[in-house]
């Protein structure tokens, strides 16, 4: 028994080698463009235009970041992106939380049909709705306005948020809320005091998805905000950045790094909470 166990472990390791190698190759292929973008942003212009590029720059500079930050409208477009993204995520969380609770806890006619419609909305390609959304925005005089973009991002993230939160609420034992109601809490109070704290991983996951979706979205921002330059967001600004600075690849990569940094920071901050189990919280609490 004692000699067969190490042999089994050794055999498993050998079988896992191809999978581990494939995983390493995939990670390197996916991360190399990101590394090259960041490295180019810190590389002096003379080294970027050199005939012999280096994987690790010999010298570093912050001049490209100064150029990107000093570009016209950088602070304004940054503010627009943060405002639209946070508003869409918070609105989706509030609406989806009520819808998910109604589907998971209450019994009403048409509940299954409602969830089917939510799944269909989640699977529908949003690119196919660009023309209808543009026509509706034009006819209602809502073009070139940030609230319109906020509503579009809200609709894009709402189905996924409802689906995820519904699964989390359905997993929480209803007896916990019933015990709180027996102790004198209302249905809303029981949900707020008992179930809501256990939804933290689901709220984090949906917030992360909504934030990255709204922050990186370009198509609707480009089509709905087409006249007023002051209402543009960072993806639209980044697409026109190269036209302003020509072949200044250092400034372009610095602008791309500044654009990608917030999404990366949010992911690093929330990923631990997203992966943590909420069932243990129910046992502890």
PDB file of C-alpha atoms in Angstrom:
ATOM      1  CA  UNK A   1       0.000   0.000   0.000  1.00  0.00           C
ATOM      2  CA  UNK A   2       2.790   2.407   0.974  1.00  0.00           C
ATOM      3  CA  UNK A   3       4.756   1.785  -2.252  1.00  0.00           C
ATOM      4  CA  UNK A   4       1.753   1.939  -4.567  1.00  0.00           C
ATOM      5  CA  UNK A   5       0.613   5.352  -3.354  1.00  0.00           C
ATOM      6  CA  UNK A   6       3.741   7.251  -4.537  1.00  0.00           C
ATOM      7  CA  UNK A   7       3.546   5.355  -7.815  1.00  0.00           C
ATOM      8  CA  UNK A   8      -0.043   6.483  -8.344  1.00  0.00           C
ATOM      9  CA  UNK A   9       0.896  10.062  -7.581  1.00  0.00           C
ATOM     10  CA  UNK A  10       3.829   9.873 -10.009  1.00  0.00           C
ATOM     11  CA  UNK A  11       1.552   8.490 -12.709  1.00  0.00           C
ATOM     12  CA  UNK A  12      -0.948  11.303 -12.165  1.00  0.00           C
ATOM     13  CA  UNK A  13       1.803  13.886 -12.450  1.00  0.00           C
ATOM     14  CA  UNK A  14       2.980  12.380 -15.719  1.00  0.00           C
ATOM     15  CA  UNK A  15      -0.560  12.449 -17.113  1.00  0.00           C
ATOM     16  CA  UNK A  16      -0.953  16.077 -16.048  1.00  0.00           C
ATOM     17  CA  UNK A  17       2.240  17.226 -17.779  1.00  0.00           C
ATOM     18  CA  UNK A  18       0.599  17.834 -21.203  1.00  0.00           C
ATOM     19  CA  UNK A  19      -2.254  19.752 -19.589  1.00  0.00           C
ATOM     20  CA  UNK A  20       0.142  21.825 -17.504  1.00  0.00           C
ATOM     21  CA  UNK A  21       2.298  22.535 -20.540  1.00  0.00           C
ATOM     22  CA  UNK A  22      -0.758  23.578 -22.567  1.00  0.00           C
ATOM     23  CA  UNK A  23      -1.878  25.839 -19.720  1.00  0.00           C
ATOM     24  CA  UNK A  24       1.539  27.496 -19.511  1.00  0.00           C
ATOM     25  CA  UNK A  25       1.630  28.079 -23.277  1.00  0.00           C
ATOM     26  CA  UNK A  26      -1.886  29.547 -23.209  1.00  0.00           C
ATOM     27  CA  UNK A  27      -1.040  31.907 -20.355  1.00  0.00           C
ATOM     28  CA  UNK A  28       2.146  33.079 -22.087  1.00  0.00           C
ATOM     29  CA  UNK A  29       0.376  33.660 -25.398  1.00  0.00           C
ATOM     30  CA  UNK A  30      -2.427  35.620 -23.695  1.00  0.00           C
ATOM     31  CA  UNK A  31      -0.188  37.699 -21.429  1.00  0.00           C
ATOM     32  CA  UNK A  32       2.578  38.511 -23.907  1.00  0.00           C
ATOM     33  CA  UNK A  33       0.603  41.267 -25.742  1.00  0.00           C
ATOM     34  CA  UNK A  34      -0.205  42.847 -22.372  1.00  0.00           C
ATOM     35  CA  UNK A  35       3.433  42.713 -21.313  1.00  0.00           C
ATOM     36  CA  UNK A  36       4.560  44.168 -24.648  1.00  0.00           C
ATOM     37  CA  UNK A  37       2.045  47.005 -24.308  1.00  0.00           C
ATOM     38  CA  UNK A  38       3.240  47.922 -20.813  1.00  0.00           C
ATOM     39  CA  UNK A  39       6.918  47.524 -21.715  1.00  0.00           C
ATOM     40  CA  UNK A  40       6.518  49.745 -24.782  1.00  0.00           C
ATOM     41  CA  UNK A  41       4.784  52.386 -22.666  1.00  0.00           C
ATOM     42  CA  UNK A  42       7.931  52.665 -20.502  1.00  0.00           C
ATOM     43  CA  UNK A  43      10.433  52.380 -23.363  1.00  0.00           C
ATOM     44  CA  UNK A  44      12.048  55.541 -24.805  1.00  0.00           C
ATOM     45  CA  UNK A  45      11.096  56.429 -28.367  1.00  0.00           C
ATOM     46  CA  UNK A  46      14.573  55.756 -29.744  1.00  0.00           C
ATOM     47  CA  UNK A  47      14.460  52.191 -28.430  1.00  0.00           C
ATOM     48  CA  UNK A  48      10.925  51.638 -29.759  1.00  0.00           C
ATOM     49  CA  UNK A  49      12.040  52.629 -33.261  1.00  0.00           C
ATOM     50  CA  UNK A  50      15.207  50.563 -33.050  1.00  0.00           C
ATOM     51  CA  UNK A  51      15.803  47.760 -35.566  1.00  0.00           C
ATOM     52  CA  UNK A  52      16.640  45.392 -32.701  1.00  0.00           C
ATOM     53  CA  UNK A  53      13.736  45.423 -30.232  1.00  0.00           C
ATOM     54  CA  UNK A  54      14.387  44.021 -26.786  1.00  0.00           C
ATOM     55  CA  UNK A  55      12.008  42.056 -24.618  1.00  0.00           C
ATOM     56  CA  UNK A  56      13.326  43.875 -21.550  1.00  0.00           C
ATOM     57  CA  UNK A  57      13.961  47.604 -22.118  1.00  0.00           C
ATOM     58  CA  UNK A  58      17.436  48.825 -21.293  1.00  0.00           C
ATOM     59  CA  UNK A  59      16.118  52.153 -20.014  1.00  0.00           C
ATOM     60  CA  UNK A  60      12.772  53.372 -18.727  1.00  0.00           C
ATOM     61  CA  UNK A  61      10.860  56.606 -19.139  1.00  0.00           C
ATOM     62  CA  UNK A  62       7.588  58.183 -18.030  1.00  0.00           C
ATOM     63  CA  UNK A  63       7.466  60.672 -20.890  1.00  0.00           C
ATOM     64  CA  UNK A  64       4.843  58.666 -22.793  1.00  0.00           C
ATOM     65  CA  UNK A  65       2.508  58.709 -19.783  1.00  0.00           C
ATOM     66  CA  UNK A  66       2.943  62.477 -19.476  1.00  0.00           C
ATOM     67  CA  UNK A  67       1.963  62.801 -23.137  1.00  0.00           C
ATOM     68  CA  UNK A  68      -1.106  60.607 -22.675  1.00  0.00           C
ATOM     69  CA  UNK A  69      -2.290  62.329 -19.507  1.00  0.00           C
ATOM     70  CA  UNK A  70      -1.657  65.741 -21.060  1.00  0.00           C
ATOM     71  CA  UNK A  71      -3.794  64.958 -24.120  1.00  0.00           C
ATOM     72  CA  UNK A  72      -6.912  67.045 -24.626  1.00  0.00           C
ATOM     73  CA  UNK A  73      -9.917  65.704 -22.778  1.00  0.00           C
ATOM     74  CA  UNK A  74      -8.161  62.882 -20.914  1.00  0.00           C
ATOM     75  CA  UNK A  75      -9.563  63.827 -17.506  1.00  0.00           C
ATOM     76  CA  UNK A  76     -13.015  64.527 -18.931  1.00  0.00           C
ATOM     77  CA  UNK A  77     -13.227  61.209 -20.779  1.00  0.00           C
ATOM     78  CA  UNK A  78     -11.952  59.395 -17.690  1.00  0.00           C
ATOM     79  CA  UNK A  79     -14.717  60.976 -15.628  1.00  0.00           C
ATOM     80  CA  UNK A  80     -17.344  60.056 -18.241  1.00  0.00           C
ATOM     81  CA  UNK A  81     -16.256  56.416 -18.295  1.00  0.00           C
ATOM     82  CA  UNK A  82     -16.268  56.099 -14.509  1.00  0.00           C
ATOM     83  CA  UNK A  83     -19.647  57.823 -14.221  1.00  0.00           C
ATOM     84  CA  UNK A  84     -21.323  55.695 -16.890  1.00  0.00           C
ATOM     85  CA  UNK A  85     -19.764  52.426 -15.704  1.00  0.00           C
ATOM     86  CA  UNK A  86     -20.544  52.818 -12.005  1.00  0.00           C
ATOM     87  CA  UNK A  87     -24.076  54.063 -12.684  1.00  0.00           C
ATOM     88  CA  UNK A  88     -24.846  51.109 -14.958  1.00  0.00           C
ATOM     89  CA  UNK A  89     -23.413  48.562 -12.499  1.00  0.00           C
ATOM     90  CA  UNK A  90     -25.253  49.984  -9.472  1.00  0.00           C
ATOM     91  CA  UNK A  91     -28.538  50.233 -11.371  1.00  0.00           C
ATOM     92  CA  UNK A  92     -28.204  46.649 -12.623  1.00  0.00           C
ATOM     93  CA  UNK A  93     -27.473  45.388  -9.099  1.00  0.00           C
ATOM     94  CA  UNK A  94     -30.509  47.101  -7.584  1.00  0.00           C
ATOM     95  CA  UNK A  95     -32.966  45.954 -10.251  1.00  0.00           C
ATOM     96  CA  UNK A  96     -31.500  42.451 -10.578  1.00  0.00           C
ATOM     97  CA  UNK A  97     -31.498  41.883  -6.824  1.00  0.00           C
ATOM     98  CA  UNK A  98     -35.267  42.408  -6.647  1.00  0.00           C
ATOM     99  CA  UNK A  99     -35.917  40.313  -9.743  1.00  0.00           C
ATOM    100  CA  UNK A 100     -33.656  37.481  -8.578  1.00  0.00           C
ATOM    101  CA  UNK A 101     -35.299  37.409  -5.148  1.00  0.00           C
ATOM    102  CA  UNK A 102     -38.757  37.291  -6.707  1.00  0.00           C
ATOM    103  CA  UNK A 103     -37.788  34.379  -8.939  1.00  0.00           C
ATOM    104  CA  UNK A 104     -35.922  32.424  -6.250  1.00  0.00           C
ATOM    105  CA  UNK A 105     -38.229  32.943  -3.272  1.00  0.00           C
ATOM    106  CA  UNK A 106     -41.727  33.818  -4.489  1.00  0.00           C
ATOM    107  CA  UNK A 107     -44.161  31.650  -6.402  1.00  0.00           C
ATOM    108  CA  UNK A 108     -46.021  33.455  -9.158  1.00  0.00           C
ATOM    109  CA  UNK A 109     -47.414  32.612 -12.553  1.00  0.00           C
ATOM    110  CA  UNK A 110     -44.991  33.036 -15.425  1.00  0.00           C
ATOM    111  CA  UNK A 111     -41.836  32.660 -13.356  1.00  0.00           C
ATOM    112  CA  UNK A 112     -40.284  30.081 -15.676  1.00  0.00           C
ATOM    113  CA  UNK A 113     -41.222  32.085 -18.749  1.00  0.00           C
ATOM    114  CA  UNK A 114     -39.604  35.137 -17.205  1.00  0.00           C
ATOM    115  CA  UNK A 115     -36.321  33.292 -16.621  1.00  0.00           C
ATOM    116  CA  UNK A 116     -36.469  31.924 -20.167  1.00  0.00           C
ATOM    117  CA  UNK A 117     -36.724  35.475 -21.482  1.00  0.00           C
ATOM    118  CA  UNK A 118     -33.765  36.478 -19.306  1.00  0.00           C
ATOM    119  CA  UNK A 119     -31.664  33.636 -20.727  1.00  0.00           C
ATOM    120  CA  UNK A 120     -32.651  34.600 -24.281  1.00  0.00           C
ATOM    121  CA  UNK A 121     -31.672  38.208 -23.590  1.00  0.00           C
ATOM    122  CA  UNK A 122     -28.328  37.029 -22.232  1.00  0.00           C
ATOM    123  CA  UNK A 123     -27.604  34.941 -25.344  1.00  0.00           C
ATOM    124  CA  UNK A 124     -28.697  37.615 -27.834  1.00  0.00           C
ATOM    125  CA  UNK A 125     -25.782  39.391 -29.563  1.00  0.00           C
ATOM    126  CA  UNK A 126     -25.941  43.051 -28.624  1.00  0.00           C
ATOM    127  CA  UNK A 127     -24.215  44.050 -31.853  1.00  0.00           C
ATOM    128  CA  UNK A 128     -27.393  43.114 -33.731  1.00  0.00           C
ATOM    129  CA  UNK A 129     -29.335  45.743 -31.777  1.00  0.00           C
ATOM    130  CA  UNK A 130     -27.135  48.706 -32.644  1.00  0.00           C
ATOM    131  CA  UNK A 131     -29.421  50.017 -35.395  1.00  0.00           C
ATOM    132  CA  UNK A 132     -32.695  49.672 -33.385  1.00  0.00           C
ATOM    133  CA  UNK A 133     -31.098  51.310 -30.346  1.00  0.00           C
ATOM    134  CA  UNK A 134     -29.749  54.108 -32.509  1.00  0.00           C
ATOM    135  CA  UNK A 135     -33.139  54.719 -34.117  1.00  0.00           C
ATOM    136  CA  UNK A 136     -34.924  54.750 -30.744  1.00  0.00           C
ATOM    137  CA  UNK A 137     -32.323  57.112 -29.299  1.00  0.00           C
ATOM    138  CA  UNK A 138     -32.611  59.408 -32.296  1.00  0.00           C
ATOM    139  CA  UNK A 139     -36.412  59.507 -32.285  1.00  0.00           C
ATOM    140  CA  UNK A 140     -36.525  60.206 -28.545  1.00  0.00           C
ATOM    141  CA  UNK A 141     -33.826  62.900 -28.785  1.00  0.00           C
ATOM    142  CA  UNK A 142     -31.488  60.855 -26.583  1.00  0.00           C
ATOM    143  CA  UNK A 143     -28.424  60.784 -28.841  1.00  0.00           C
ATOM    144  CA  UNK A 144     -25.146  62.224 -27.598  1.00  0.00           C
ATOM    145  CA  UNK A 145     -26.145  61.860 -23.955  1.00  0.00           C
ATOM    146  CA  UNK A 146     -24.400  59.889 -21.253  1.00  0.00           C
ATOM    147  CA  UNK A 147     -27.678  58.699 -19.612  1.00  0.00           C
ATOM    148  CA  UNK A 148     -28.500  56.888 -22.864  1.00  0.00           C
ATOM    149  CA  UNK A 149     -25.184  55.067 -22.745  1.00  0.00           C
ATOM    150  CA  UNK A 150     -25.786  54.247 -19.090  1.00  0.00           C
ATOM    151  CA  UNK A 151     -29.154  52.669 -19.897  1.00  0.00           C
ATOM    152  CA  UNK A 152     -27.630  50.617 -22.713  1.00  0.00           C
ATOM    153  CA  UNK A 153     -24.890  49.256 -20.435  1.00  0.00           C
ATOM    154  CA  UNK A 154     -27.505  48.602 -17.772  1.00  0.00           C
ATOM    155  CA  UNK A 155     -29.515  46.469 -20.224  1.00  0.00           C
ATOM    156  CA  UNK A 156     -26.374  44.632 -21.333  1.00  0.00           C
ATOM    157  CA  UNK A 157     -25.392  43.592 -17.810  1.00  0.00           C
ATOM    158  CA  UNK A 158     -28.871  43.057 -16.325  1.00  0.00           C
ATOM    159  CA  UNK A 159     -29.606  39.502 -17.656  1.00  0.00           C
ATOM    160  CA  UNK A 160     -26.303  38.080 -16.413  1.00  0.00           C
ATOM    161  CA  UNK A 161     -26.769  39.794 -13.050  1.00  0.00           C
ATOM    162  CA  UNK A 162     -30.264  38.347 -12.627  1.00  0.00           C
ATOM    163  CA  UNK A 163     -29.117  34.828 -13.526  1.00  0.00           C
ATOM    164  CA  UNK A 164     -26.146  34.835 -11.148  1.00  0.00           C
ATOM    165  CA  UNK A 165     -27.944  36.407  -8.197  1.00  0.00           C
ATOM    166  CA  UNK A 166     -30.922  34.093  -8.649  1.00  0.00           C
ATOM    167  CA  UNK A 167     -28.573  31.103  -8.327  1.00  0.00           C
ATOM    168  CA  UNK A 168     -26.988  32.500  -5.160  1.00  0.00           C
ATOM    169  CA  UNK A 169     -30.337  33.293  -3.524  1.00  0.00           C
ATOM    170  CA  UNK A 170     -31.730  29.871  -4.407  1.00  0.00           C
ATOM    171  CA  UNK A 171     -28.750  28.213  -2.693  1.00  0.00           C
ATOM    172  CA  UNK A 172     -29.292  30.038   0.601  1.00  0.00           C
ATOM    173  CA  UNK A 173     -31.616  27.931   2.817  1.00  0.00           C
ATOM    174  CA  UNK A 174     -34.963  29.711   3.180  1.00  0.00           C
ATOM    175  CA  UNK A 175     -35.139  28.435   6.773  1.00  0.00           C
ATOM    176  CA  UNK A 176     -32.614  31.113   7.728  1.00  0.00           C
ATOM    177  CA  UNK A 177     -34.999  33.862   6.684  1.00  0.00           C
ATOM    178  CA  UNK A 178     -37.974  32.066   8.190  1.00  0.00           C
ATOM    179  CA  UNK A 179     -36.170  31.893  11.543  1.00  0.00           C
ATOM    180  CA  UNK A 180     -35.542  35.627  11.389  1.00  0.00           C
ATOM    181  CA  UNK A 181     -39.216  36.241  10.615  1.00  0.00           C
ATOM    182  CA  UNK A 182     -40.216  34.138  13.600  1.00  0.00           C
ATOM    183  CA  UNK A 183     -38.007  36.381  15.732  1.00  0.00           C
ATOM    184  CA  UNK A 184     -39.951  39.419  14.561  1.00  0.00           C
ATOM    185  CA  UNK A 185     -38.286  40.510  11.314  1.00  0.00           C
ATOM    186  CA  UNK A 186     -40.309  41.373   8.258  1.00  0.00           C
ATOM    187  CA  UNK A 187     -39.621  39.642   4.951  1.00  0.00           C
ATOM    188  CA  UNK A 188     -37.526  42.602   3.831  1.00  0.00           C
ATOM    189  CA  UNK A 189     -35.752  42.786   7.168  1.00  0.00           C
ATOM    190  CA  UNK A 190     -34.984  39.072   7.139  1.00  0.00           C
ATOM    191  CA  UNK A 191     -33.550  39.350   3.654  1.00  0.00           C
ATOM    192  CA  UNK A 192     -31.449  42.381   4.572  1.00  0.00           C
ATOM    193  CA  UNK A 193     -30.098  40.906   7.820  1.00  0.00           C
ATOM    194  CA  UNK A 194     -29.690  37.234   6.844  1.00  0.00           C
ATOM    195  CA  UNK A 195     -29.595  36.631   3.096  1.00  0.00           C
ATOM    196  CA  UNK A 196     -28.027  39.832   1.840  1.00  0.00           C
ATOM    197  CA  UNK A 197     -24.682  39.396   3.689  1.00  0.00           C
ATOM    198  CA  UNK A 198     -24.382  35.909   2.173  1.00  0.00           C
ATOM    199  CA  UNK A 199     -24.766  37.346  -1.336  1.00  0.00           C
ATOM    200  CA  UNK A 200     -21.400  39.116  -1.213  1.00  0.00           C
ATOM    201  CA  UNK A 201     -19.656  36.682  -3.647  1.00  0.00           C
ATOM    202  CA  UNK A 202     -22.534  36.970  -6.122  1.00  0.00           C
ATOM    203  CA  UNK A 203     -22.592  40.749  -5.880  1.00  0.00           C
ATOM    204  CA  UNK A 204     -18.841  40.864  -6.396  1.00  0.00           C
ATOM    205  CA  UNK A 205     -18.981  38.547  -9.424  1.00  0.00           C
ATOM    206  CA  UNK A 206     -21.766  40.462 -11.126  1.00  0.00           C
ATOM    207  CA  UNK A 207     -20.167  43.807 -10.304  1.00  0.00           C
ATOM    208  CA  UNK A 208     -16.890  42.635 -11.817  1.00  0.00           C
ATOM    209  CA  UNK A 209     -18.610  41.398 -14.973  1.00  0.00           C
ATOM    210  CA  UNK A 210     -20.661  44.576 -15.338  1.00  0.00           C
ATOM    211  CA  UNK A 211     -17.697  46.839 -14.698  1.00  0.00           C
ATOM    212  CA  UNK A 212     -15.449  45.165 -17.265  1.00  0.00           C
ATOM    213  CA  UNK A 213     -18.262  45.011 -19.836  1.00  0.00           C
ATOM    214  CA  UNK A 214     -19.215  48.663 -19.502  1.00  0.00           C
ATOM    215  CA  UNK A 215     -15.644  49.926 -19.150  1.00  0.00           C
ATOM    216  CA  UNK A 216     -14.391  48.202 -22.323  1.00  0.00           C
ATOM    217  CA  UNK A 217     -17.490  48.709 -24.497  1.00  0.00           C
ATOM    218  CA  UNK A 218     -16.759  50.678 -27.661  1.00  0.00           C
ATOM    219  CA  UNK A 219     -19.421  50.080 -30.298  1.00  0.00           C
ATOM    220  CA  UNK A 220     -22.401  51.703 -28.601  1.00  0.00           C
ATOM    221  CA  UNK A 221     -20.252  54.505 -27.204  1.00  0.00           C
ATOM    222  CA  UNK A 222     -19.030  55.254 -30.708  1.00  0.00           C
ATOM    223  CA  UNK A 223     -22.466  55.168 -32.353  1.00  0.00           C
ATOM    224  CA  UNK A 224     -24.542  56.879 -29.653  1.00  0.00           C
ATOM    225  CA  UNK A 225     -22.014  59.570 -28.702  1.00  0.00           C
ATOM    226  CA  UNK A 226     -21.040  60.779 -32.159  1.00  0.00           C
ATOM    227  CA  UNK A 227     -21.288  64.582 -32.042  1.00  0.00           C
ATOM    228  CA  UNK A 228     -20.560  65.906 -28.565  1.00  0.00           C
ATOM    229  CA  UNK A 229     -16.876  65.283 -27.940  1.00  0.00           C
ATOM    230  CA  UNK A 230     -17.283  66.187 -24.265  1.00  0.00           C
ATOM    231  CA  UNK A 231     -19.548  63.146 -23.777  1.00  0.00           C
ATOM    232  CA  UNK A 232     -17.133  60.575 -25.164  1.00  0.00           C
ATOM    233  CA  UNK A 233     -15.718  57.769 -23.068  1.00  0.00           C
ATOM    234  CA  UNK A 234     -12.204  56.381 -22.845  1.00  0.00           C
ATOM    235  CA  UNK A 235     -12.604  53.615 -25.493  1.00  0.00           C
ATOM    236  CA  UNK A 236     -13.680  56.208 -28.076  1.00  0.00           C
ATOM    237  CA  UNK A 237     -10.872  58.532 -27.006  1.00  0.00           C
ATOM    238  CA  UNK A 238      -8.368  55.692 -27.248  1.00  0.00           C
ATOM    239  CA  UNK A 239      -9.504  54.815 -30.787  1.00  0.00           C
ATOM    240  CA  UNK A 240      -8.783  58.381 -31.927  1.00  0.00           C
ATOM    241  CA  UNK A 241      -5.594  58.727 -29.890  1.00  0.00           C
ATOM    242  CA  UNK A 242      -3.314  57.406 -32.627  1.00  0.00           C
ATOM    243  CA  UNK A 243      -4.841  59.789 -35.154  1.00  0.00           C
ATOM    244  CA  UNK A 244      -3.864  62.707 -32.927  1.00  0.00           C
ATOM    245  CA  UNK A 245      -0.307  61.612 -32.135  1.00  0.00           C
ATOM    246  CA  UNK A 246       0.461  59.823 -35.394  1.00  0.00           C
ATOM    247  CA  UNK A 247       3.057  57.084 -35.044  1.00  0.00           C
ATOM    248  CA  UNK A 248       3.904  57.856 -31.417  1.00  0.00           C
ATOM    249  CA  UNK A 249       3.621  54.241 -30.327  1.00  0.00           C
ATOM    250  CA  UNK A 250       4.976  54.982 -26.882  1.00  0.00           C
ATOM    251  CA  UNK A 251       2.180  57.444 -26.111  1.00  0.00           C
ATOM    252  CA  UNK A 252      -0.378  55.105 -27.668  1.00  0.00           C
ATOM    253  CA  UNK A 253       0.762  52.187 -25.507  1.00  0.00           C
ATOM    254  CA  UNK A 254       0.836  54.423 -22.437  1.00  0.00           C
ATOM    255  CA  UNK A 255      -2.754  55.484 -23.120  1.00  0.00           C
ATOM    256  CA  UNK A 256      -3.729  51.825 -23.567  1.00  0.00           C
ATOM    257  CA  UNK A 257      -2.049  50.930 -20.280  1.00  0.00           C
ATOM    258  CA  UNK A 258      -3.889  53.701 -18.450  1.00  0.00           C
ATOM    259  CA  UNK A 259      -7.136  52.490 -19.973  1.00  0.00           C
ATOM    260  CA  UNK A 260      -6.575  48.850 -18.969  1.00  0.00           C
ATOM    261  CA  UNK A 261      -5.268  49.602 -15.459  1.00  0.00           C
ATOM    262  CA  UNK A 262      -8.634  50.292 -13.725  1.00  0.00           C
ATOM    263  CA  UNK A 263     -10.201  47.041 -14.952  1.00  0.00           C
ATOM    264  CA  UNK A 264      -7.112  45.119 -13.831  1.00  0.00           C
ATOM    265  CA  UNK A 265      -7.140  46.763 -10.406  1.00  0.00           C
ATOM    266  CA  UNK A 266     -10.847  46.040  -9.911  1.00  0.00           C
ATOM    267  CA  UNK A 267     -10.324  42.415 -10.920  1.00  0.00           C
ATOM    268  CA  UNK A 268      -7.418  41.967  -8.512  1.00  0.00           C
ATOM    269  CA  UNK A 269      -9.419  43.514  -5.679  1.00  0.00           C
ATOM    270  CA  UNK A 270     -12.584  41.478  -6.244  1.00  0.00           C
ATOM    271  CA  UNK A 271     -11.343  38.118  -7.482  1.00  0.00           C
ATOM    272  CA  UNK A 272     -10.615  36.836  -3.960  1.00  0.00           C
ATOM    273  CA  UNK A 273     -14.150  37.683  -2.847  1.00  0.00           C
ATOM    274  CA  UNK A 274     -15.653  36.211  -6.011  1.00  0.00           C
ATOM    275  CA  UNK A 275     -14.012  32.842  -5.485  1.00  0.00           C
ATOM    276  CA  UNK A 276     -14.697  32.641  -1.764  1.00  0.00           C
ATOM    277  CA  UNK A 277     -17.518  30.366  -0.675  1.00  0.00           C
ATOM    278  CA  UNK A 278     -20.601  31.857   0.870  1.00  0.00           C
ATOM    279  CA  UNK A 279     -21.909  28.575   2.327  1.00  0.00           C
ATOM    280  CA  UNK A 280     -19.258  28.754   5.055  1.00  0.00           C
ATOM    281  CA  UNK A 281     -20.598  32.171   5.999  1.00  0.00           C
ATOM    282  CA  UNK A 282     -24.033  30.697   6.609  1.00  0.00           C
ATOM    283  CA  UNK A 283     -22.544  28.089   8.943  1.00  0.00           C
ATOM    284  CA  UNK A 284     -20.439  30.656  10.813  1.00  0.00           C
ATOM    285  CA  UNK A 285     -23.192  33.246  11.055  1.00  0.00           C
TER     286      UNK A 285
END
